[in-house]
Every structure is written in structure tokens, then in C-alpha cells.
mmCIF file with all atom_site columns, C-alpha atoms in Angstrom:
data_model
loop_
_atom_site.group_PDB
_atom_site.id
_atom_site.type_symbol
_atom_site.label_atom_id
_atom_site.label_alt_id
_atom_site.label_comp_id
_atom_site.label_asym_id
_atom_site.label_entity_id
_atom_site.label_seq_id
_atom_site.pdbx_PDB_ins_code
_atom_site.Cartn_x
_atom_site.Cartn_y
_atom_site.Cartn_z
_atom_site.occupancy
_atom_site.B_iso_or_equiv
_atom_site.pdbx_formal_charge
_atom_site.auth_seq_id
_atom_site.auth_comp_id
_atom_site.auth_asym_id
_atom_site.auth_atom_id
_atom_site.pdbx_PDB_model_num
ATOM 1   C CA . UNK A 1 1   ? 8.158   17.346  -6.235  1.00 0.00 ? 870  UNK A CA 1
ATOM 2   C CA . UNK A 1 2   ? 9.164   18.126  -2.687  1.00 0.00 ? 871  UNK A CA 1
ATOM 3   C CA . UNK A 1 3   ? 5.732   19.010  -1.495  1.00 0.00 ? 872  UNK A CA 1
ATOM 4   C CA . UNK A 1 4   ? 4.893   16.445  1.217   1.00 0.00 ? 873  UNK A CA 1
ATOM 5   C CA . UNK A 1 5   ? 1.566   15.437  -0.300  1.00 0.00 ? 874  UNK A CA 1
ATOM 6   C CA . UNK A 1 6   ? 2.971   15.084  -3.783  1.00 0.00 ? 875  UNK A CA 1
ATOM 7   C CA . UNK A 1 7   ? 5.865   12.965  -2.549  1.00 0.00 ? 876  UNK A CA 1
ATOM 8   C CA . UNK A 1 8   ? 3.606   10.749  -0.474  1.00 0.00 ? 877  UNK A CA 1
ATOM 9   C CA . UNK A 1 9   ? 1.221   10.182  -3.373  1.00 0.00 ? 878  UNK A CA 1
ATOM 10  C CA . UNK A 1 10  ? 4.130   9.652   -5.719  1.00 0.00 ? 879  UNK A CA 1
ATOM 11  C CA . UNK A 1 11  ? 5.746   6.830   -3.807  1.00 0.00 ? 880  UNK A CA 1
ATOM 12  C CA . UNK A 1 12  ? 2.378   5.241   -3.009  1.00 0.00 ? 881  UNK A CA 1
ATOM 13  C CA . UNK A 1 13  ? 1.508   5.196   -6.687  1.00 0.00 ? 882  UNK A CA 1
ATOM 14  C CA . UNK A 1 14  ? 4.898   3.704   -7.543  1.00 0.00 ? 883  UNK A CA 1
ATOM 15  C CA . UNK A 1 15  ? 4.901   0.876   -5.042  1.00 0.00 ? 884  UNK A CA 1
ATOM 16  C CA . UNK A 1 16  ? 1.287   -0.140  -5.383  1.00 0.00 ? 885  UNK A CA 1
ATOM 17  C CA . UNK A 1 17  ? 2.236   -1.283  -8.890  1.00 0.00 ? 886  UNK A CA 1
ATOM 18  C CA . UNK A 1 18  ? 5.497   -2.924  -7.994  1.00 0.00 ? 887  UNK A CA 1
ATOM 19  C CA . UNK A 1 19  ? 4.935   -5.063  -4.923  1.00 0.00 ? 888  UNK A CA 1
ATOM 20  C CA . UNK A 1 20  ? 8.067   -4.073  -3.003  1.00 0.00 ? 889  UNK A CA 1
ATOM 21  C CA . UNK A 1 21  ? 8.349   -5.208  0.597   1.00 0.00 ? 890  UNK A CA 1
ATOM 22  C CA . UNK A 1 22  ? 9.554   -3.152  3.530   1.00 0.00 ? 891  UNK A CA 1
ATOM 23  C CA . UNK A 1 23  ? 10.533  -3.897  7.107   1.00 0.00 ? 892  UNK A CA 1
ATOM 24  C CA . UNK A 1 24  ? 9.622   -0.604  8.735   1.00 0.00 ? 893  UNK A CA 1
ATOM 25  C CA . UNK A 1 25  ? 7.447   0.878   11.413  1.00 0.00 ? 894  UNK A CA 1
ATOM 26  C CA . UNK A 1 26  ? 5.166   2.720   9.049   1.00 0.00 ? 895  UNK A CA 1
ATOM 27  C CA . UNK A 1 27  ? 5.547   1.161   5.620   1.00 0.00 ? 896  UNK A CA 1
ATOM 28  C CA . UNK A 1 28  ? 3.828   3.993   3.727   1.00 0.00 ? 897  UNK A CA 1
ATOM 29  C CA . UNK A 1 29  ? 2.801   2.318   0.495   1.00 0.00 ? 898  UNK A CA 1
ATOM 30  C CA . UNK A 1 30  ? 5.349   -0.472  0.759   1.00 0.00 ? 899  UNK A CA 1
ATOM 31  C CA . UNK A 1 31  ? 4.177   -3.880  1.815   1.00 0.00 ? 900  UNK A CA 1
ATOM 32  C CA . UNK A 1 32  ? 5.170   -4.798  5.326   1.00 0.00 ? 901  UNK A CA 1
ATOM 33  C CA . UNK A 1 33  ? 7.148   -7.926  6.143   1.00 0.00 ? 902  UNK A CA 1
ATOM 34  C CA . UNK A 1 34  ? 6.810   -10.328 7.823   1.00 0.00 ? 903  UNK A CA 1
ATOM 35  C CA . UNK A 1 35  ? 3.155   -11.302 7.658   1.00 0.00 ? 904  UNK A CA 1
ATOM 36  C CA . UNK A 1 36  ? 1.546   -11.229 11.121  1.00 0.00 ? 905  UNK A CA 1
ATOM 37  C CA . UNK A 1 37  ? 0.580   -14.586 12.562  1.00 0.00 ? 906  UNK A CA 1
ATOM 38  C CA . UNK A 1 38  ? -3.005  -15.697 12.862  1.00 0.00 ? 907  UNK A CA 1
ATOM 39  C CA . UNK A 1 39  ? -4.576  -14.705 16.187  1.00 0.00 ? 908  UNK A CA 1
ATOM 40  C CA . UNK A 1 40  ? -7.982  -15.397 17.752  1.00 0.00 ? 909  UNK A CA 1
ATOM 41  C CA . UNK A 1 41  ? -10.644 -13.492 15.856  1.00 0.00 ? 910  UNK A CA 1
ATOM 42  C CA . UNK A 1 42  ? -8.435  -13.090 12.764  1.00 0.00 ? 911  UNK A CA 1
ATOM 43  C CA . UNK A 1 43  ? -9.218  -14.620 9.364   1.00 0.00 ? 912  UNK A CA 1
ATOM 44  C CA . UNK A 1 44  ? -7.083  -15.056 6.265   1.00 0.00 ? 913  UNK A CA 1
ATOM 45  C CA . UNK A 1 45  ? -7.921  -12.772 3.368   1.00 0.00 ? 914  UNK A CA 1
ATOM 46  C CA . UNK A 1 46  ? -6.748  -14.563 0.214   1.00 0.00 ? 915  UNK A CA 1
ATOM 47  C CA . UNK A 1 47  ? -8.832  -12.664 -2.309  1.00 0.00 ? 916  UNK A CA 1
ATOM 48  C CA . UNK A 1 48  ? -6.637  -11.591 -5.247  1.00 0.00 ? 917  UNK A CA 1
ATOM 49  C CA . UNK A 1 49  ? -3.824  -13.565 -3.563  1.00 0.00 ? 918  UNK A CA 1
ATOM 50  C CA . UNK A 1 50  ? -3.686  -10.899 -0.875  1.00 0.00 ? 919  UNK A CA 1
ATOM 51  C CA . UNK A 1 51  ? -2.854  -13.592 1.734   1.00 0.00 ? 920  UNK A CA 1
ATOM 52  C CA . UNK A 1 52  ? -2.932  -11.589 4.939   1.00 0.00 ? 921  UNK A CA 1
ATOM 53  C CA . UNK A 1 53  ? -4.771  -11.957 8.252   1.00 0.00 ? 922  UNK A CA 1
ATOM 54  C CA . UNK A 1 54  ? -7.316  -9.399  9.451   1.00 0.00 ? 923  UNK A CA 1
ATOM 55  C CA . UNK A 1 55  ? -9.630  -9.210  12.458  1.00 0.00 ? 924  UNK A CA 1
ATOM 56  C CA . UNK A 1 56  ? -13.115 -10.444 11.692  1.00 0.00 ? 925  UNK A CA 1
ATOM 57  C CA . UNK A 1 57  ? -15.629 -7.528  11.695  1.00 0.00 ? 926  UNK A CA 1
ATOM 58  C CA . UNK A 1 58  ? -17.026 -7.247  15.197  1.00 0.00 ? 927  UNK A CA 1
ATOM 59  C CA . UNK A 1 59  ? -13.812 -8.361  16.905  1.00 0.00 ? 928  UNK A CA 1
ATOM 60  C CA . UNK A 1 60  ? -13.177 -6.086  19.876  1.00 0.00 ? 929  UNK A CA 1
ATOM 61  C CA . UNK A 1 61  ? -9.990  -4.652  21.363  1.00 0.00 ? 930  UNK A CA 1
ATOM 62  C CA . UNK A 1 62  ? -9.599  -2.620  24.538  1.00 0.00 ? 931  UNK A CA 1
ATOM 63  C CA . UNK A 1 63  ? -7.215  -0.005  23.165  1.00 0.00 ? 932  UNK A CA 1
ATOM 64  C CA . UNK A 1 64  ? -5.733  1.060   19.854  1.00 0.00 ? 933  UNK A CA 1
ATOM 65  C CA . UNK A 1 65  ? -1.971  0.643   19.425  1.00 0.00 ? 934  UNK A CA 1
ATOM 66  C CA . UNK A 1 66  ? 0.260   3.663   19.027  1.00 0.00 ? 935  UNK A CA 1
ATOM 67  C CA . UNK A 1 67  ? 0.351   5.238   15.600  1.00 0.00 ? 936  UNK A CA 1
ATOM 68  C CA . UNK A 1 68  ? -3.330  4.791   14.712  1.00 0.00 ? 937  UNK A CA 1
ATOM 69  C CA . UNK A 1 69  ? -4.976  7.321   12.383  1.00 0.00 ? 938  UNK A CA 1
ATOM 70  C CA . UNK A 1 70  ? -8.388  8.903   12.742  1.00 0.00 ? 939  UNK A CA 1
ATOM 71  C CA . UNK A 1 71  ? -10.720 9.651   9.810   1.00 0.00 ? 940  UNK A CA 1
ATOM 72  C CA . UNK A 1 72  ? -13.991 11.445  10.675  1.00 0.00 ? 941  UNK A CA 1
ATOM 73  C CA . UNK A 1 73  ? -16.915 10.735  8.345   1.00 0.00 ? 942  UNK A CA 1
ATOM 74  C CA . UNK A 1 74  ? -20.518 11.898  8.663   1.00 0.00 ? 943  UNK A CA 1
ATOM 75  C CA . UNK A 1 75  ? -20.352 12.211  12.431  1.00 0.00 ? 944  UNK A CA 1
ATOM 76  C CA . UNK A 1 76  ? -18.497 8.942   13.051  1.00 0.00 ? 945  UNK A CA 1
ATOM 77  C CA . UNK A 1 77  ? -14.813 8.531   13.766  1.00 0.00 ? 946  UNK A CA 1
ATOM 78  C CA . UNK A 1 78  ? -13.094 5.642   12.017  1.00 0.00 ? 947  UNK A CA 1
ATOM 79  C CA . UNK A 1 79  ? -9.733  4.487   13.331  1.00 0.00 ? 948  UNK A CA 1
ATOM 80  C CA . UNK A 1 80  ? -7.108  2.863   11.136  1.00 0.00 ? 949  UNK A CA 1
ATOM 81  C CA . UNK A 1 81  ? -4.210  0.799   12.460  1.00 0.00 ? 950  UNK A CA 1
ATOM 82  C CA . UNK A 1 82  ? -2.118  -2.126  11.197  1.00 0.00 ? 951  UNK A CA 1
ATOM 83  C CA . UNK A 1 83  ? -4.191  -2.416  8.029   1.00 0.00 ? 952  UNK A CA 1
ATOM 84  C CA . UNK A 1 84  ? -7.556  -2.622  9.824   1.00 0.00 ? 953  UNK A CA 1
ATOM 85  C CA . UNK A 1 85  ? -10.426 -0.255  10.569  1.00 0.00 ? 954  UNK A CA 1
ATOM 86  C CA . UNK A 1 86  ? -12.178 0.225   13.921  1.00 0.00 ? 955  UNK A CA 1
ATOM 87  C CA . UNK A 1 87  ? -14.966 2.262   15.463  1.00 0.00 ? 956  UNK A CA 1
ATOM 88  C CA . UNK A 1 88  ? -15.647 2.984   19.118  1.00 0.00 ? 957  UNK A CA 1
ATOM 89  C CA . UNK A 1 89  ? -17.510 0.179   20.875  1.00 0.00 ? 958  UNK A CA 1
ATOM 90  C CA . UNK A 1 90  ? -18.452 -1.004  24.313  1.00 0.00 ? 959  UNK A CA 1
ATOM 91  C CA . UNK A 1 91  ? -15.315 -1.409  26.362  1.00 0.00 ? 960  UNK A CA 1
ATOM 92  C CA . UNK A 1 92  ? -12.978 -0.201  23.634  1.00 0.00 ? 961  UNK A CA 1
ATOM 93  C CA . UNK A 1 93  ? -13.021 -0.526  19.848  1.00 0.00 ? 962  UNK A CA 1
ATOM 94  C CA . UNK A 1 94  ? -14.614 -2.892  17.324  1.00 0.00 ? 963  UNK A CA 1
ATOM 95  C CA . UNK A 1 95  ? -13.210 -3.996  13.955  1.00 0.00 ? 964  UNK A CA 1
ATOM 96  C CA . UNK A 1 96  ? -15.348 -2.820  11.048  1.00 0.00 ? 965  UNK A CA 1
ATOM 97  C CA . UNK A 1 97  ? -15.360 -2.182  7.316   1.00 0.00 ? 966  UNK A CA 1
ATOM 98  C CA . UNK A 1 98  ? -15.152 1.486   6.328   1.00 0.00 ? 967  UNK A CA 1
ATOM 99  C CA . UNK A 1 99  ? -18.242 2.867   4.567   1.00 0.00 ? 968  UNK A CA 1
ATOM 100 C CA . UNK A 1 100 ? -18.355 3.262   0.788   1.00 0.00 ? 969  UNK A CA 1
ATOM 101 C CA . UNK A 1 101 ? -17.517 6.874   -0.034  1.00 0.00 ? 970  UNK A CA 1
ATOM 102 C CA . UNK A 1 102 ? -15.064 7.378   2.842   1.00 0.00 ? 971  UNK A CA 1
ATOM 103 C CA . UNK A 1 103 ? -12.118 9.522   1.729   1.00 0.00 ? 972  UNK A CA 1
ATOM 104 C CA . UNK A 1 104 ? -8.702  8.770   3.200   1.00 0.00 ? 973  UNK A CA 1
ATOM 105 C CA . UNK A 1 105 ? -5.314  10.401  2.464   1.00 0.00 ? 974  UNK A CA 1
ATOM 106 C CA . UNK A 1 106 ? -3.426  7.102   2.643   1.00 0.00 ? 975  UNK A CA 1
ATOM 107 C CA . UNK A 1 107 ? -3.480  3.453   1.639   1.00 0.00 ? 976  UNK A CA 1
ATOM 108 C CA . UNK A 1 108 ? -2.920  0.484   3.967   1.00 0.00 ? 977  UNK A CA 1
ATOM 109 C CA . UNK A 1 109 ? 0.723   -0.488  4.338   1.00 0.00 ? 978  UNK A CA 1
ATOM 110 C CA . UNK A 1 110 ? -0.031  -3.830  2.703   1.00 0.00 ? 979  UNK A CA 1
ATOM 111 C CA . UNK A 1 111 ? -2.362  -3.899  -0.282  1.00 0.00 ? 980  UNK A CA 1
ATOM 112 C CA . UNK A 1 112 ? -2.856  -5.642  -3.605  1.00 0.00 ? 981  UNK A CA 1
ATOM 113 C CA . UNK A 1 113 ? -3.325  -3.822  -6.893  1.00 0.00 ? 982  UNK A CA 1
ATOM 114 C CA . UNK A 1 114 ? -5.933  -5.067  -9.360  1.00 0.00 ? 983  UNK A CA 1
ATOM 115 C CA . UNK A 1 115 ? -7.110  -3.494  -12.598 1.00 0.00 ? 984  UNK A CA 1
ATOM 116 C CA . UNK A 1 116 ? -10.633 -2.771  -13.750 1.00 0.00 ? 985  UNK A CA 1
ATOM 117 C CA . UNK A 1 117 ? -10.244 -1.652  -17.328 1.00 0.00 ? 986  UNK A CA 1
ATOM 118 C CA . UNK A 1 118 ? -7.468  0.952   -17.220 1.00 0.00 ? 987  UNK A CA 1
ATOM 119 C CA . UNK A 1 119 ? -8.203  1.945   -13.615 1.00 0.00 ? 988  UNK A CA 1
ATOM 120 C CA . UNK A 1 120 ? -6.086  0.579   -10.723 1.00 0.00 ? 989  UNK A CA 1
ATOM 121 C CA . UNK A 1 121 ? -8.016  -0.538  -7.651  1.00 0.00 ? 990  UNK A CA 1
ATOM 122 C CA . UNK A 1 122 ? -6.202  -1.077  -4.359  1.00 0.00 ? 991  UNK A CA 1
ATOM 123 C CA . UNK A 1 123 ? -7.416  -3.939  -2.208  1.00 0.00 ? 992  UNK A CA 1
ATOM 124 C CA . UNK A 1 124 ? -6.802  -4.811  1.452   1.00 0.00 ? 993  UNK A CA 1
ATOM 125 C CA . UNK A 1 125 ? -8.851  -6.526  4.125   1.00 0.00 ? 994  UNK A CA 1
ATOM 126 C CA . UNK A 1 126 ? -12.057 -6.755  2.113   1.00 0.00 ? 995  UNK A CA 1
ATOM 127 C CA . UNK A 1 127 ? -11.901 -3.079  1.123   1.00 0.00 ? 996  UNK A CA 1
ATOM 128 C CA . UNK A 1 128 ? -11.314 -1.526  -2.323  1.00 0.00 ? 997  UNK A CA 1
ATOM 129 C CA . UNK A 1 129 ? -9.864  1.937   -2.799  1.00 0.00 ? 998  UNK A CA 1
ATOM 130 C CA . UNK A 1 130 ? -9.421  4.197   -5.845  1.00 0.00 ? 999  UNK A CA 1
ATOM 131 C CA . UNK A 1 131 ? -7.425  7.400   -6.169  1.00 0.00 ? 1000 UNK A CA 1
ATOM 132 C CA . UNK A 1 132 ? -9.506  10.564  -6.652  1.00 0.00 ? 1001 UNK A CA 1
ATOM 133 C CA . UNK A 1 133 ? -7.208  13.265  -8.095  1.00 0.00 ? 1002 UNK A CA 1
ATOM 134 C CA . UNK A 1 134 ? -9.613  16.136  -7.458  1.00 0.00 ? 1003 UNK A CA 1
ATOM 135 C CA . UNK A 1 135 ? -9.811  15.224  -3.774  1.00 0.00 ? 1004 UNK A CA 1
ATOM 136 C CA . UNK A 1 136 ? -6.131  14.263  -3.409  1.00 0.00 ? 1005 UNK A CA 1
ATOM 137 C CA . UNK A 1 137 ? -7.344  11.213  -1.504  1.00 0.00 ? 1006 UNK A CA 1
ATOM 138 C CA . UNK A 1 138 ? -8.455  7.611   -1.887  1.00 0.00 ? 1007 UNK A CA 1
ATOM 139 C CA . UNK A 1 139 ? -12.138 6.712   -1.847  1.00 0.00 ? 1008 UNK A CA 1
ATOM 140 C CA . UNK A 1 140 ? -13.560 3.490   -0.464  1.00 0.00 ? 1009 UNK A CA 1
ATOM 141 C CA . UNK A 1 141 ? -15.723 1.953   -3.195  1.00 0.00 ? 1010 UNK A CA 1
ATOM 142 C CA . UNK A 1 142 ? -17.956 -1.033  -3.807  1.00 0.00 ? 1011 UNK A CA 1
ATOM 143 C CA . UNK A 1 143 ? -16.278 -4.238  -4.902  1.00 0.00 ? 1012 UNK A CA 1
ATOM 144 C CA . UNK A 1 144 ? -16.033 -4.369  -8.717  1.00 0.00 ? 1013 UNK A CA 1
ATOM 145 C CA . UNK A 1 145 ? -17.598 -7.307  -10.605 1.00 0.00 ? 1014 UNK A CA 1
ATOM 146 C CA . UNK A 1 146 ? -15.204 -10.261 -10.435 1.00 0.00 ? 1015 UNK A CA 1
ATOM 147 C CA . UNK A 1 147 ? -15.457 -10.754 -14.190 1.00 0.00 ? 1016 UNK A CA 1
ATOM 148 C CA . UNK A 1 148 ? -13.963 -7.279  -14.758 1.00 0.00 ? 1017 UNK A CA 1
ATOM 149 C CA . UNK A 1 149 ? -10.997 -7.635  -12.412 1.00 0.00 ? 1018 UNK A CA 1
ATOM 150 C CA . UNK A 1 150 ? -7.517  -8.313  -13.789 1.00 0.00 ? 1019 UNK A CA 1
ATOM 151 C CA . UNK A 1 151 ? -4.930  -9.265  -11.157 1.00 0.00 ? 1020 UNK A CA 1
ATOM 152 C CA . UNK A 1 152 ? -1.321  -8.161  -11.224 1.00 0.00 ? 1021 UNK A CA 1
ATOM 153 C CA . UNK A 1 153 ? 1.053   -10.767 -12.629 1.00 0.00 ? 1022 UNK A CA 1
ATOM 154 C CA . UNK A 1 154 ? 3.775   -12.283 -10.468 1.00 0.00 ? 1023 UNK A CA 1
ATOM 155 C CA . UNK A 1 155 ? 6.873   -10.162 -10.008 1.00 0.00 ? 1024 UNK A CA 1
ATOM 156 C CA . UNK A 1 156 ? 10.297  -11.432 -11.099 1.00 0.00 ? 1025 UNK A CA 1
ATOM 157 C CA . UNK A 1 157 ? 11.713  -10.482 -7.692  1.00 0.00 ? 1026 UNK A CA 1
ATOM 158 C CA . UNK A 1 158 ? 10.912  -8.503  -4.594  1.00 0.00 ? 1027 UNK A CA 1
ATOM 159 C CA . UNK A 1 159 ? 12.997  -6.147  -2.543  1.00 0.00 ? 1028 UNK A CA 1
ATOM 160 C CA . UNK A 1 160 ? 12.978  -6.131  1.237   1.00 0.00 ? 1029 UNK A CA 1
ATOM 161 C CA . UNK A 1 161 ? 13.944  -2.698  2.497   1.00 0.00 ? 1030 UNK A CA 1
ATOM 162 C CA . UNK A 1 162 ? 14.796  -1.664  6.050   1.00 0.00 ? 1031 UNK A CA 1
ATOM 163 C CA . UNK A 1 163 ? 15.594  1.907   7.191   1.00 0.00 ? 1032 UNK A CA 1
ATOM 164 C CA . UNK A 1 164 ? 18.907  0.912   8.784   1.00 0.00 ? 1033 UNK A CA 1
ATOM 165 C CA . UNK A 1 165 ? 19.714  4.434   9.953   1.00 0.00 ? 1034 UNK A CA 1
ATOM 166 C CA . UNK A 1 166 ? 16.331  5.040   11.582  1.00 0.00 ? 1035 UNK A CA 1
ATOM 167 C CA . UNK A 1 167 ? 15.041  7.272   8.805   1.00 0.00 ? 1036 UNK A CA 1
ATOM 168 C CA . UNK A 1 168 ? 11.764  9.030   9.634   1.00 0.00 ? 1037 UNK A CA 1
ATOM 169 C CA . UNK A 1 169 ? 8.542   8.318   7.750   1.00 0.00 ? 1038 UNK A CA 1
ATOM 170 C CA . UNK A 1 170 ? 8.882   11.580  5.816   1.00 0.00 ? 1039 UNK A CA 1
ATOM 171 C CA . UNK A 1 171 ? 12.507  10.836  4.957   1.00 0.00 ? 1040 UNK A CA 1
ATOM 172 C CA . UNK A 1 172 ? 11.543  7.347   3.772   1.00 0.00 ? 1041 UNK A CA 1
ATOM 173 C CA . UNK A 1 173 ? 8.813   8.847   1.588   1.00 0.00 ? 1042 UNK A CA 1
ATOM 174 C CA . UNK A 1 174 ? 11.246  11.342  0.066   1.00 0.00 ? 1043 UNK A CA 1
ATOM 175 C CA . UNK A 1 175 ? 13.945  8.737   -0.519  1.00 0.00 ? 1044 UNK A CA 1
ATOM 176 C CA . UNK A 1 176 ? 11.548  6.260   -2.111  1.00 0.00 ? 1045 UNK A CA 1
ATOM 177 C CA . UNK A 1 177 ? 10.109  8.813   -4.486  1.00 0.00 ? 1046 UNK A CA 1
ATOM 178 C CA . UNK A 1 178 ? 13.470  10.299  -5.490  1.00 0.00 ? 1047 UNK A CA 1
ATOM 179 C CA . UNK A 1 179 ? 14.993  6.843   -6.002  1.00 0.00 ? 1048 UNK A CA 1
ATOM 180 C CA . UNK A 1 180 ? 11.997  5.886   -8.108  1.00 0.00 ? 1049 UNK A CA 1
ATOM 181 C CA . UNK A 1 181 ? 12.460  8.977   -10.284 1.00 0.00 ? 1050 UNK A CA 1
ATOM 182 C CA . UNK A 1 182 ? 16.130  8.153   -10.755 1.00 0.00 ? 1051 UNK A CA 1
ATOM 183 C CA . UNK A 1 183 ? 15.516  4.454   -11.470 1.00 0.00 ? 1052 UNK A CA 1
ATOM 184 C CA . UNK A 1 184 ? 12.838  5.350   -14.011 1.00 0.00 ? 1053 UNK A CA 1
ATOM 185 C CA . UNK A 1 185 ? 15.181  7.750   -15.796 1.00 0.00 ? 1054 UNK A CA 1
ATOM 186 C CA . UNK A 1 186 ? 17.931  5.115   -15.889 1.00 0.00 ? 1055 UNK A CA 1
ATOM 187 C CA . UNK A 1 187 ? 15.823  2.190   -17.116 1.00 0.00 ? 1056 UNK A CA 1
ATOM 188 C CA . UNK A 1 188 ? 12.877  3.695   -18.987 1.00 0.00 ? 1057 UNK A CA 1
ATOM 189 C CA . UNK A 1 189 ? 10.567  1.541   -16.857 1.00 0.00 ? 1058 UNK A CA 1
ATOM 190 C CA . UNK A 1 190 ? 7.711   3.250   -15.010 1.00 0.00 ? 1059 UNK A CA 1
ATOM 191 C CA . UNK A 1 191 ? 5.826   0.952   -12.611 1.00 0.00 ? 1060 UNK A CA 1
ATOM 192 C CA . UNK A 1 192 ? 2.970   3.473   -12.418 1.00 0.00 ? 1061 UNK A CA 1
ATOM 193 C CA . UNK A 1 193 ? 2.140   2.832   -16.083 1.00 0.00 ? 1062 UNK A CA 1
ATOM 194 C CA . UNK A 1 194 ? 0.453   -0.302  -17.465 1.00 0.00 ? 1063 UNK A CA 1
ATOM 195 C CA . UNK A 1 195 ? 3.159   -2.866  -18.354 1.00 0.00 ? 1064 UNK A CA 1
ATOM 196 C CA . UNK A 1 196 ? 5.701   -0.342  -17.096 1.00 0.00 ? 1065 UNK A CA 1
ATOM 197 C CA . UNK A 1 197 ? 5.309   1.796   -20.188 1.00 0.00 ? 1066 UNK A CA 1
ATOM 198 C CA . UNK A 1 198 ? 7.417   -0.579  -22.280 1.00 0.00 ? 1067 UNK A CA 1
ATOM 199 C CA . UNK A 1 199 ? 6.711   -3.263  -24.872 1.00 0.00 ? 1068 UNK A CA 1
ATOM 200 C CA . UNK A 1 200 ? 5.052   -6.346  -23.364 1.00 0.00 ? 1069 UNK A CA 1
ATOM 201 C CA . UNK A 1 201 ? 8.043   -8.589  -24.108 1.00 0.00 ? 1070 UNK A CA 1
ATOM 202 C CA . UNK A 1 202 ? 10.304  -6.135  -22.227 1.00 0.00 ? 1071 UNK A CA 1
ATOM 203 C CA . UNK A 1 203 ? 8.234   -5.831  -19.061 1.00 0.00 ? 1072 UNK A CA 1
ATOM 204 C CA . UNK A 1 204 ? 9.990   -8.567  -17.060 1.00 0.00 ? 1073 UNK A CA 1
ATOM 205 C CA . UNK A 1 205 ? 13.623  -7.660  -17.914 1.00 0.00 ? 1074 UNK A CA 1
ATOM 206 C CA . UNK A 1 206 ? 12.960  -3.935  -17.544 1.00 0.00 ? 1075 UNK A CA 1
ATOM 207 C CA . UNK A 1 207 ? 11.222  -4.507  -14.246 1.00 0.00 ? 1076 UNK A CA 1
ATOM 208 C CA . UNK A 1 208 ? 14.291  -6.388  -13.020 1.00 0.00 ? 1077 UNK A CA 1
ATOM 209 C CA . UNK A 1 209 ? 16.528  -3.509  -14.174 1.00 0.00 ? 1078 UNK A CA 1
ATOM 210 C CA . UNK A 1 210 ? 14.325  -1.067  -12.303 1.00 0.00 ? 1079 UNK A CA 1
ATOM 211 C CA . UNK A 1 211 ? 14.613  -3.163  -9.133  1.00 0.00 ? 1080 UNK A CA 1
ATOM 212 C CA . UNK A 1 212 ? 18.395  -3.184  -9.386  1.00 0.00 ? 1081 UNK A CA 1
ATOM 213 C CA . UNK A 1 213 ? 18.470  0.580   -9.844  1.00 0.00 ? 1082 UNK A CA 1
ATOM 214 C CA . UNK A 1 214 ? 16.161  1.076   -6.858  1.00 0.00 ? 1083 UNK A CA 1
ATOM 215 C CA . UNK A 1 215 ? 18.370  -1.203  -4.753  1.00 0.00 ? 1084 UNK A CA 1
ATOM 216 C CA . UNK A 1 216 ? 21.509  0.738   -5.645  1.00 0.00 ? 1085 UNK A CA 1
ATOM 217 C CA . UNK A 1 217 ? 19.885  4.097   -4.932  1.00 0.00 ? 1086 UNK A CA 1
ATOM 218 C CA . UNK A 1 218 ? 18.355  3.078   -1.594  1.00 0.00 ? 1087 UNK A CA 1
ATOM 219 C CA . UNK A 1 219 ? 21.526  1.399   -0.360  1.00 0.00 ? 1088 UNK A CA 1
ATOM 220 C CA . UNK A 1 220 ? 23.427  4.595   -1.121  1.00 0.00 ? 1089 UNK A CA 1
ATOM 221 C CA . UNK A 1 221 ? 20.966  6.406   1.177   1.00 0.00 ? 1090 UNK A CA 1
ATOM 222 C CA . UNK A 1 222 ? 21.495  4.111   4.114   1.00 0.00 ? 1091 UNK A CA 1
ATOM 223 C CA . UNK A 1 223 ? 18.825  1.425   3.653   1.00 0.00 ? 1092 UNK A CA 1
ATOM 224 C CA . UNK A 1 224 ? 19.389  -2.297  3.948   1.00 0.00 ? 1093 UNK A CA 1
ATOM 225 C CA . UNK A 1 225 ? 18.031  -3.892  0.776   1.00 0.00 ? 1094 UNK A CA 1
ATOM 226 C CA . UNK A 1 226 ? 17.759  -7.643  0.205   1.00 0.00 ? 1095 UNK A CA 1
#
């Protein structure tokens, strides 16, 4: 799968289930580290143990930082940067929540996976996303009933990955996906499947084996992995 879209979706799907951390400029689907400090106008989002600060809707900024992404929707341009959404406002831009139905080709760099039945939902900053295969994109959806949500269990360990050789975003995406494929073949554990695709009593040890395989593969490709 060397098609750019397939690779990007592949590594996003892998890491949304596995909670790996990354110290990188872009992050892709890996969770960024460290957590930004609280600033004026920011509030802590601890739903589903997400535990990250976001600007309160209505908070204004004069300019968007470099690297923002634009998603047009029904005549309005929505701007995404650093895990938050903005629209144009007086004197600059205003933090907002994206509308239900909005289709985006990416997930926030830091998100939390929850399950509703057999369907994974991806949560960040008060927003829920689901993957829509036919659209090859994620759709913003209404919050599911709390009684139907199952949160991911705690991970036995986390990996902190840094592109020590200045690898580009596309190279990081390729390396992550290819290392995932190799680690899965070596351990039999697939983090994109419920319980990793193994017996329940084997989930924790197999998950740890998968982490070790990922660490070995990424280090061989020039990443610093802790």
C-alpha cells in the first residue's frame, strides 16, 4: 500500500487504537507530546480521559499559525490547527466546533478512541469523528449516548517517537505504516482489530510485543524511540 491516501489512512487507523505518542511537527495520527500548557481562554477537556487543553469556542486569535488546514463546507471555510477548529471572525479568527456532517481527510494529532458497539469513534476537543470508507474521509457526528460508549483500556506502555533525522510528514507516514505491517506479522497482534485480534487474556502481552517490534523497526529507520 504505497498510495499516499492508503498509507495515511493505514497509520491513522493503527495508532488511533494504540495510543502511541510522538514528538513531531505534524504528528499525523500519533498523539503529540508534551501537552500544551493552559493559556487564557483555554479549558481542559477531560471527557473520556482525553486530558488536553483547547480554546473555548468564541476565543479569538489574530492569525493562524503556519501549517493550518482549510476545509470548505457549504460556503464556509473551516480552519484546523493544533487540534482546534476556527472560522473567520472580526479582526482574525474565532475558535468554533465544526458542524455535524463535515467531512475531513484527517484526524487531529491528539485524539481518544472510544467504541460504540463495534464502531470506533475518535474524540478530540468536544468533537466526535467516524471513518466513512465510501468517502475516504472522517465525518463529524453527534455525540453518542454516554451509556453506549466504551472507553479504551489503559495501555501497558507508550512509545515516544521523534523523527531524529528530520523525516518529512510523508516519510513518517510511510515508515509508521510499514513498521506496523511488519510488527503485526511478527507478533500476530493487530491494534486495528478489537482486542488486537487475539484472545482476551493475550491482549496485554501481545500488545507489549507489538510495541517492542515497532520500537525496533522505527529505530532502524532513524527515529528516536523511548
